[in-house]
N, CA, C and O atoms as a DFTB+ gen file, in Angstrom:
512 C
 N C O
     1  1      97.287     125.845      72.237
     2  2      97.031     124.420      72.389
     3  2      95.832     124.003      71.558
     4  3      94.848     124.735      71.458
     5  1      95.919     122.837      70.970
     6  2      94.777     122.290      70.247
     7  2      93.729     121.781      71.215
     8  3      94.003     121.619      72.404
     9  1      92.537     121.528      70.718
    10  2      91.460     121.074      71.597
    11  2      91.749     119.722      72.221
    12  3      91.154     119.377      73.242
    13  1      92.657     118.941      71.625
    14  2      92.989     117.637      72.191
    15  2      93.930     117.752      73.385
    16  3      94.209     116.756      74.052
    17  1      94.424     118.968      73.660
    18  2      95.385     119.144      74.743
    19  2      94.807     119.915      75.932
    20  3      95.555     120.307      76.827
    21  1      93.499     120.137      75.955
    22  2      92.912     120.856      77.070
    23  2      92.095     119.901      77.929
    24  3      91.827     118.763      77.543
    25  1      91.711     120.384      79.089
    26  2      90.895     119.562      79.966
    27  2      91.699     118.766      80.975
    28  3      91.165     117.864      81.621
    29  1      92.971     119.087      81.118
    30  2      93.817     118.391      82.083
    31  2      94.197     119.350      83.197
    32  3      94.423     120.535      82.956
    33  1      94.264     118.845      84.395
    34  2      94.646     119.651      85.548
    35  2      95.651     118.853      86.373
    36  3      95.316     117.803      86.922
    37  1      96.869     119.348      86.459
    38  2      97.921     118.632      87.194
    39  2      97.493     118.442      88.648
    40  3      97.004     119.373      89.288
    41  1      97.683     117.235      89.158
    42  2      97.353     116.972      90.561
    43  2      98.497     116.305      91.313
    44  3      98.331     115.909      92.467
    45  1      99.665     116.175      90.668
    46  2     100.851     115.646      91.358
    47  2     102.102     115.990      90.564
    48  3     102.090     116.046      89.335
    49  1     103.183     116.221      91.306
    50  2     104.505     116.465      90.725
    51  2     105.465     115.490      91.381
    52  3     105.605     115.485      92.604
    53  1     106.127     114.666      90.585
    54  2     107.115     113.721      91.104
    55  2     108.511     114.275      90.866
    56  3     108.847     114.670      89.749
    57  1     109.324     114.304      91.921
    58  2     110.722     114.737      91.807
    59  2     111.615     113.796      92.604
    60  3     111.165     113.112      93.524
    61  1     112.878     113.778      92.232
    62  2     113.882     112.987      92.931
    63  2     114.231     113.690      94.253
    64  3     114.158     114.916      94.324
    65  1     114.608     112.943      95.297
    66  2     114.975     113.568      96.575
    67  2     116.101     114.601      96.449
    68  3     116.099     115.603      97.163
    69  1     117.047     114.368      95.561
    70  2     118.151     115.324      95.361
    71  2     117.607     116.644      94.827
    72  3     117.977     117.715      95.308
    73  1     116.732     116.563      93.836
    74  2     116.149     117.777      93.258
    75  2     115.257     118.488      94.268
    76  3     115.229     119.718      94.316
    77  1     114.530     117.721      95.075
    78  2     113.685     118.330      96.097
    79  2     114.545     119.108      97.089
    80  3     114.201     120.227      97.472
    81  1     115.660     118.516      97.504
    82  2     116.566     119.210      98.429
    83  2     117.102     120.490      97.789
    84  3     117.195     121.525      98.449
    85  1     117.453     120.419      96.516
    86  2     117.937     121.614      95.816
    87  2     116.863     122.693      95.749
    88  3     117.162     123.874      95.920
    89  1     115.607     122.296      95.501
    90  2     114.515     123.271      95.436
    91  2     114.274     123.941      96.783
    92  3     113.985     125.136      96.839
    93  1     114.393     123.182      97.864
    94  2     114.147     123.768      99.189
    95  2     115.275     124.695      99.613
    96  3     115.098     125.502     100.525
    97  1     116.434     124.593      98.968
    98  2     117.568     125.454      99.322
    99  2     117.636     126.742      98.511
   100  3     118.510     127.573      98.757
   101  1     116.733     126.926      97.550
   102  2     116.752     128.161      96.751
   103  2     116.242     129.311      97.616
   104  3     115.166     129.240      98.210
   105  1     117.047     130.370      97.666
   106  2     116.698     131.541      98.488
   107  2     116.791     132.813      97.655
   108  3     117.484     132.868      96.639
   109  1     116.077     133.823      98.112
   110  2     116.159     135.125      97.468
   111  2     117.461     135.792      97.903
   112  3     118.190     135.257      98.738
   113  1     117.750     136.962      97.334
   114  2     119.012     137.653      97.672
   115  2     119.085     138.044      99.143
   116  3     120.180     138.189      99.686
   117  1     117.928     138.220      99.803
   118  2     117.952     138.564     101.228
   119  2     117.845     137.330     102.132
   120  3     117.600     137.470     103.330
   121  1     118.025     136.119     101.575
   122  2     118.116     134.903     102.369
   123  2     116.805     134.213     102.705
   124  3     116.800     133.232     103.448
   125  1     115.703     134.703     102.177
   126  2     114.395     134.103     102.447
   127  2     114.163     132.954     101.462
   128  3     114.511     133.052     100.286
   129  1     113.563     131.854     101.966
   130  2     113.260     130.720     101.088
   131  2     112.347     131.179      99.960
   132  3     111.317     131.807     100.206
   133  1     112.722     130.868      98.728
   134  2     111.931     131.283      97.577
   135  2     110.640     130.473      97.471
   136  3     109.624     130.988      97.003
   137  1     110.670     129.208      97.901
   138  2     109.497     128.335      97.845
   139  2     109.186     127.800      99.239
   140  3     109.419     126.621      99.505
   141  1     108.658     128.647     100.143
   142  2     108.395     128.189     101.518
   143  2     107.357     127.065     101.594
   144  3     107.336     126.314     102.569
   145  1     106.495     126.943     100.575
   146  2     105.474     125.882     100.593
   147  2     106.097     124.488     100.518
   148  3     105.431     123.496     100.814
   149  1     107.372     124.407     100.123
   150  2     108.066     123.112     100.076
   151  2     108.556     122.677     101.449
   152  3     108.922     121.518     101.641
   153  1     108.563     123.600     102.403
   154  2     109.076     123.287     103.737
   155  2     108.004     122.699     104.646
   156  3     108.304     122.300     105.771
   157  1     106.764     122.640     104.181
   158  2     105.662     122.081     104.972
   159  2     105.749     120.556     105.014
   160  3     106.497     119.939     104.255
   161  1     104.968     119.967     105.917
   162  2     104.916     118.502     106.007
   163  2     104.375     117.896     104.716
   164  3     104.792     116.809     104.318
   165  1     103.452     118.593     104.064
   166  2     102.901     118.169     102.773
   167  2     103.293     119.207     101.727
   168  3     102.523     120.128     101.451
   169  1     104.491     119.067     101.139
   170  2     104.987     120.104     100.227
   171  2     104.143     120.233      98.960
   172  3     103.630     119.252      98.424
   173  1     104.018     121.480      98.503
   174  2     103.292     121.769      97.273
   175  2     104.050     122.798      96.459
   176  3     104.873     123.546      96.988
   177  1     103.765     122.828      95.166
   178  2     104.233     123.896      94.285
   179  2     102.975     124.421      93.606
   180  3     102.265     123.667      92.941
   181  1     102.702     125.696      93.771
   182  2     101.456     126.329      93.298
   183  2     100.229     125.480      93.636
   184  3      99.324     125.338      92.815
   185  1     100.203     124.924      94.834
   186  2      99.060     124.146      95.290
   187  2      99.017     122.700      94.826
   188  3      98.110     121.959      95.203
   189  1      99.982     122.288      94.015
   190  2     100.021     120.910      93.514
   191  2     100.948     120.094      94.413
   192  3     102.091     120.497      94.631
   193  1     100.486     118.959      94.940
   194  2     101.322     118.151      95.828
   195  2     102.606     117.668      95.142
   196  3     102.596     117.259      93.981
   197  1     103.706     117.730      95.893
   198  2     104.997     117.245      95.414
   199  2     105.242     115.879      96.042
   200  3     105.166     115.723      97.261
   201  1     105.534     114.901      95.206
   202  2     105.822     113.554      95.685
   203  2     107.291     113.278      95.430
   204  3     107.762     113.354      94.295
   205  1     108.007     112.958      96.490
   206  2     109.445     112.713      96.401
   207  2     109.641     111.225      96.170
   208  3     109.167     110.399      96.950
   209  1     110.346     110.886      95.089
   210  2     110.492     109.482      94.724
   211  2     111.847     109.221      94.075
   212  3     112.307     109.986      93.228
   213  1     112.470     108.130      94.490
   214  2     113.726     107.732      93.849
   215  2     113.466     107.070      92.498
   216  3     114.412     106.759      91.775
   217  1     112.203     106.849      92.147
   218  2     111.856     106.286      90.836
   219  2     112.014     107.312      89.717
   220  3     112.002     106.957      88.538
   221  1     112.162     108.585      90.090
   222  2     112.412     109.651      89.112
   223  2     113.902     109.919      89.118
   224  3     114.498     110.112      90.178
   225  1     114.505     109.933      87.946
   226  2     115.942     110.192      87.823
   227  2     116.250     111.604      88.300
   228  3     115.496     112.539      88.031
   229  1     117.365     111.750      89.010
   230  2     117.796     113.085      89.445
   231  2     117.927     113.985      88.223
   232  3     118.482     113.590      87.197
   233  1     117.408     115.196      88.352
   234  2     117.436     116.143      87.242
   235  2     116.173     116.114      86.410
   236  3     116.009     116.939      85.511
   237  1     115.261     115.164      86.693
   238  2     114.016     115.026      85.925
   239  2     112.806     115.253      86.827
   240  3     112.911     115.242      88.053
   241  1     111.663     115.456      86.192
   242  2     110.401     115.594      86.914
   243  2     109.283     114.978      86.083
   244  3     109.430     114.770      84.879
   245  1     108.171     114.693      86.739
   246  2     106.965     114.218      86.070
   247  2     105.792     114.960      86.681
   248  3     105.550     114.868      87.884
   249  1     105.067     115.693      85.858
   250  2     103.874     116.424      86.285
   251  2     102.705     115.811      85.540
   252  3     102.794     115.576      84.334
   253  1     101.604     115.547      86.243
   254  2     100.503     114.924      85.527
   255  2      99.148     115.061      86.173
   256  3      99.010     115.409      87.346
   257  1      98.159     114.773      85.364
   258  2      96.780     114.653      85.816
   259  2      96.543     113.164      86.037
   260  3      96.069     112.458      85.147
   261  1      96.876     112.703      87.228
   262  2      96.843     111.281      87.522
   263  2      95.427     110.725      87.677
   264  3      95.248     109.526      87.887
   265  1      94.417     111.603      87.573
   266  2      93.048     111.096      87.527
   267  2      92.791     110.406      86.186
   268  3      91.821     109.660      86.047
   269  1      93.657     110.655      85.198
   270  2      93.538     110.032      83.882
   271  2      94.317     108.714      83.796
   272  3      94.257     108.022      82.780
   273  1      95.040     108.371      84.854
   274  2      95.845     107.144      84.859
   275  2      95.075     106.011      85.539
   276  3      94.240     106.244      86.413
   277  1      95.370     104.800      85.126
   278  2      94.742     103.611      85.695
   279  2      95.829     102.676      86.211
   280  3      96.816     102.412      85.523
   281  1      95.637     102.182      87.419
   282  2      96.571     101.236      88.009
   283  2      96.029      99.832      87.798
   284  3      94.893      99.541      88.173
   285  1      96.832      98.960      87.201
   286  2      96.401      97.584      86.950
   287  2      97.403      96.605      87.545
   288  3      98.613      96.805      87.446
   289  1      96.892      95.553      88.161
   290  2      97.748      94.486      88.666
   291  2      97.867      93.441      87.570
   292  3      96.871      92.865      87.133
   293  1      99.095      93.203      87.132
   294  2      99.347      92.231      86.075
   295  2      99.502      90.825      86.652
   296  3      99.089      89.835      86.049
   297  1     100.104      90.769      87.823
   298  2     100.287      89.497      88.519
   299  2     100.182      89.817      89.995
   300  3     100.833      90.741      90.483
   301  1      99.375      89.067      90.701
   302  2      99.163      89.306      92.121
   303  2     100.417      89.076      92.957
   304  3     101.468      88.693      92.442
   305  1     100.284      89.312      94.223
   306  2     101.387      89.167      95.153
   307  2     101.853      87.718      95.229
   308  3     101.042      86.803      95.375
   309  1     103.151      87.518      95.129
   310  2     103.753      86.196      95.213
   311  2     104.743      86.201      96.375
   312  3     105.682      86.996      96.387
   313  1     104.538      85.325      97.342
   314  2     105.431      85.214      98.492
   315  2     106.184      83.893      98.434
   316  3     105.610      82.857      98.100
   317  1     107.474      83.935      98.761
   318  2     108.283      82.715      98.813
   319  2     109.034      82.684     100.127
   320  3     109.527      83.707     100.601
   321  1     109.114      81.503     100.708
   322  2     109.868      81.288     101.940
   323  2     111.107      80.468     101.601
   324  3     111.008      79.421     100.962
   325  1     112.261      80.940     102.025
   326  2     113.527      80.269     101.735
   327  2     114.197      79.906     103.054
   328  3     114.380      80.762     103.919
   329  1     114.561      78.644     103.203
   330  2     115.287      78.253     104.414
   331  2     116.702      77.781     104.088
   332  3     117.409      77.268     104.956
   333  1     117.103      77.953     102.855
   334  2     118.445      77.519     102.439
   335  2     119.289      78.710     101.977
   336  3     120.199      78.543     101.165
   337  1     118.998      79.893     102.480
   338  2     119.692      81.089     102.054
   339  2     120.862      81.385     102.995
   340  3     120.646      81.758     104.148
   341  1     122.088      81.222     102.516
   342  2     123.280      81.547     103.309
   343  2     123.321      80.833     104.638
   344  3     123.359      79.604     104.695
   345  1     123.313      81.620     105.723
   346  2     123.420      81.060     107.070
   347  2     122.062      80.910     107.750
   348  3     122.012      80.677     108.958
   349  1     120.975      81.035     107.021
   350  2     119.641      80.920     107.626
   351  2     119.453      79.646     108.439
   352  3     118.956      79.724     109.562
   353  1     119.831      78.468     107.921
   354  2     119.617      77.252     108.717
   355  2     120.397      77.247     110.035
   356  3     119.919      76.720     111.040
   357  1     121.594      77.832     110.029
   358  2     122.413      77.839     111.257
   359  2     121.776      78.694     112.346
   360  3     121.908      78.380     113.529
   361  1     121.093      79.759     111.970
   362  2     120.517      80.691     112.940
   363  2     118.997      80.563     113.054
   364  3     118.331      81.426     113.625
   365  1     118.464      79.473     112.503
   366  2     117.024      79.204     112.564
   367  2     116.218      80.379     112.009
   368  3     115.260      80.839     112.630
   369  1     116.620      80.854     110.834
   370  2     115.948      81.962     110.164
   371  2     115.290      81.479     108.880
   372  3     115.629      80.428     108.336
   373  1     114.352      82.269     108.421
   374  2     113.707      82.037     107.136
   375  2     113.733      83.366     106.384
   376  3     113.385      84.403     106.948
   377  1     114.138      83.343     105.129
   378  2     114.110      84.535     104.290
   379  2     112.791      84.539     103.528
   380  3     112.419      83.546     102.902
   381  1     112.088      85.669     103.589
   382  2     110.803      85.806     102.903
   383  2     110.968      86.848     101.801
   384  3     111.425      87.963     102.053
   385  1     110.595      86.479     100.583
   386  2     110.627      87.434      99.477
   387  2     109.225      87.567      98.898
   388  3     108.432      86.626      98.929
   389  1     108.942      88.730      98.380
   390  2     107.641      88.961      97.780
   391  2     107.779      89.822      96.541
   392  3     108.676      90.659      96.445
   393  1     106.885      89.608      95.599
   394  2     106.884      90.438      94.401
   395  2     105.476      90.536      93.844
   396  3     104.623      89.681      94.086
   397  1     105.262      91.598      93.096
   398  2     103.988      91.828      92.438
   399  2     104.285      92.576      91.151
   400  3     105.207      93.391      91.105
   401  1     103.534      92.314      90.132
   402  2     103.737      93.014      88.870
   403  2     102.516      93.882      88.607
   404  3     101.386      93.398      88.571
   405  1     102.768      95.184      88.423
   406  2     101.683      96.125      88.217
   407  2     102.107      97.170      87.194
   408  3     103.288      97.294      86.869
   409  1     101.139      97.915      86.693
   410  2     101.418      98.952      85.700
   411  2     100.494     100.142      85.925
   412  3      99.350      99.989      86.355
   413  1     101.008     101.319      85.629
   414  2     100.219     102.536      85.622
   415  2     100.146     102.974      84.166
   416  3     101.177     103.247      83.551
   417  1      98.960     103.043      83.617
   418  2      98.827     103.354      82.197
   419  2      97.744     104.401      81.985
   420  3      96.947     104.689      82.878
   421  1      97.736     104.959      80.792
   422  2      96.717     105.937      80.425
   423  2      96.355     105.731      78.959
   424  3      97.136     105.176      78.186
   425  1      95.170     106.183      78.589
   426  2      94.707     106.068      77.201
   427  2      95.442     107.092      76.346
   428  3      95.834     108.148      76.841
   429  1      95.629     106.789      75.082
   430  2      96.368     107.661      74.171
   431  2      95.855     109.106      74.176
   432  3      96.679     110.020      74.204
   433  1      94.547     109.364      74.150
   434  2      94.104     110.766      74.163
   435  2      94.499     111.511      75.441
   436  3      94.544     112.741      75.447
   437  1      94.783     110.782      76.519
   438  2      95.144     111.407      77.785
   439  2      96.643     111.652      77.931
   440  3      97.087     112.118      78.980
   441  1      97.425     111.348      76.907
   442  2      98.878     111.496      77.013
   443  2      99.302     112.938      77.252
   444  3     100.372     113.190      77.806
   445  1      98.459     113.895      76.831
   446  2      98.807     115.298      77.027
   447  2      98.633     115.733      78.474
   448  3      99.015     116.845      78.837
   449  1      98.062     114.871      79.301
   450  2      97.897     115.176      80.713
   451  2      99.138     114.886      81.534
   452  3      99.135     115.065      82.752
   453  1     100.210     114.435      80.870
   454  2     101.448     114.081      81.566
   455  2     102.632     114.748      80.878
   456  3     102.765     114.696      79.655
   457  1     103.483     115.371      81.677
   458  2     104.672     116.026      81.132
   459  2     105.875     115.530      81.907
   460  3     105.957     115.693      83.125
   461  1     106.806     114.923      81.191
   462  2     108.063     114.491      81.799
   463  2     109.173     115.312      81.154
   464  3     109.202     115.488      79.936
   465  1     110.071     115.805      81.970
   466  2     111.148     116.623      81.428
   467  2     112.303     116.716      82.390
   468  3     112.324     116.068      83.436
   469  1     113.262     117.533      82.016
   470  2     114.421     117.768      82.877
   471  2     114.396     119.222      83.340
   472  3     113.873     120.102      82.656
   473  1     114.965     119.447      84.499
   474  2     115.010     120.802      85.026
   475  2     115.866     121.705      84.143
   476  3     115.542     122.880      83.971
   477  1     116.946     121.180      83.583
   478  2     117.806     122.007      82.731
   479  2     117.067     122.448      81.471
   480  3     117.177     123.605      81.064
   481  1     116.316     121.540      80.849
   482  2     115.547     121.902      79.646
   483  2     114.431     122.887      80.003
   484  3     114.153     123.808      79.234
   485  1     113.797     122.705      81.148
   486  2     112.737     123.610      81.556
   487  2     113.296     125.009      81.836
   488  3     112.673     126.005      81.467
   489  1     114.456     125.092      82.480
   490  2     115.092     126.397      82.738
   491  2     115.410     127.107      81.430
   492  3     115.166     128.305      81.289
   493  1     115.955     126.361      80.478
   494  2     116.294     126.932      79.182
   495  2     115.044     127.453      78.478
   496  3     115.050     128.556      77.933
   497  1     113.980     126.663      78.490
   498  2     112.733     127.048      77.840
   499  2     112.109     128.280      78.503
   500  3     111.553     129.138      77.818
   501  1     112.201     128.369      79.822
   502  2     111.604     129.496      80.540
   503  2     112.413     130.774      80.372
   504  3     111.855     131.869      80.440
   505  1     113.707     130.655      80.156
   506  2     114.532     131.854      80.020
   507  2     114.603     132.362      78.589
   508  3     115.144     133.440      78.347
   509  1     114.065     131.605      77.636
   510  2     114.121     132.006      76.221
   511  2     113.075     133.037      75.901
   512  3     112.979     133.486      74.759
């Protein structure tokens, strides 16, 4: 690794719920869970917290040093009340919607602190 790629320490792993379920089902030949640390209330892989999210496509993962990321609110919370939605007036209901626009970003030199990939590509790379 070049000097521009050091100094990062992964502190979170994002996986899809389907992939997480597949990881927890991997067993050794004698039936023992290969990754018992995933069965805890706070699952980890080699001590790094695993975050289960549907925002990650099944078959993909994101590992990163999220201390290098910055969360910014682009537009604050917007709430709207609707009383003309479908049957709301008949049942004396109000529909409430809310939205917010935000971004998670990092500086260009910190891009090496994040790795996004697929499990199939990672398996291929590890077996080569």
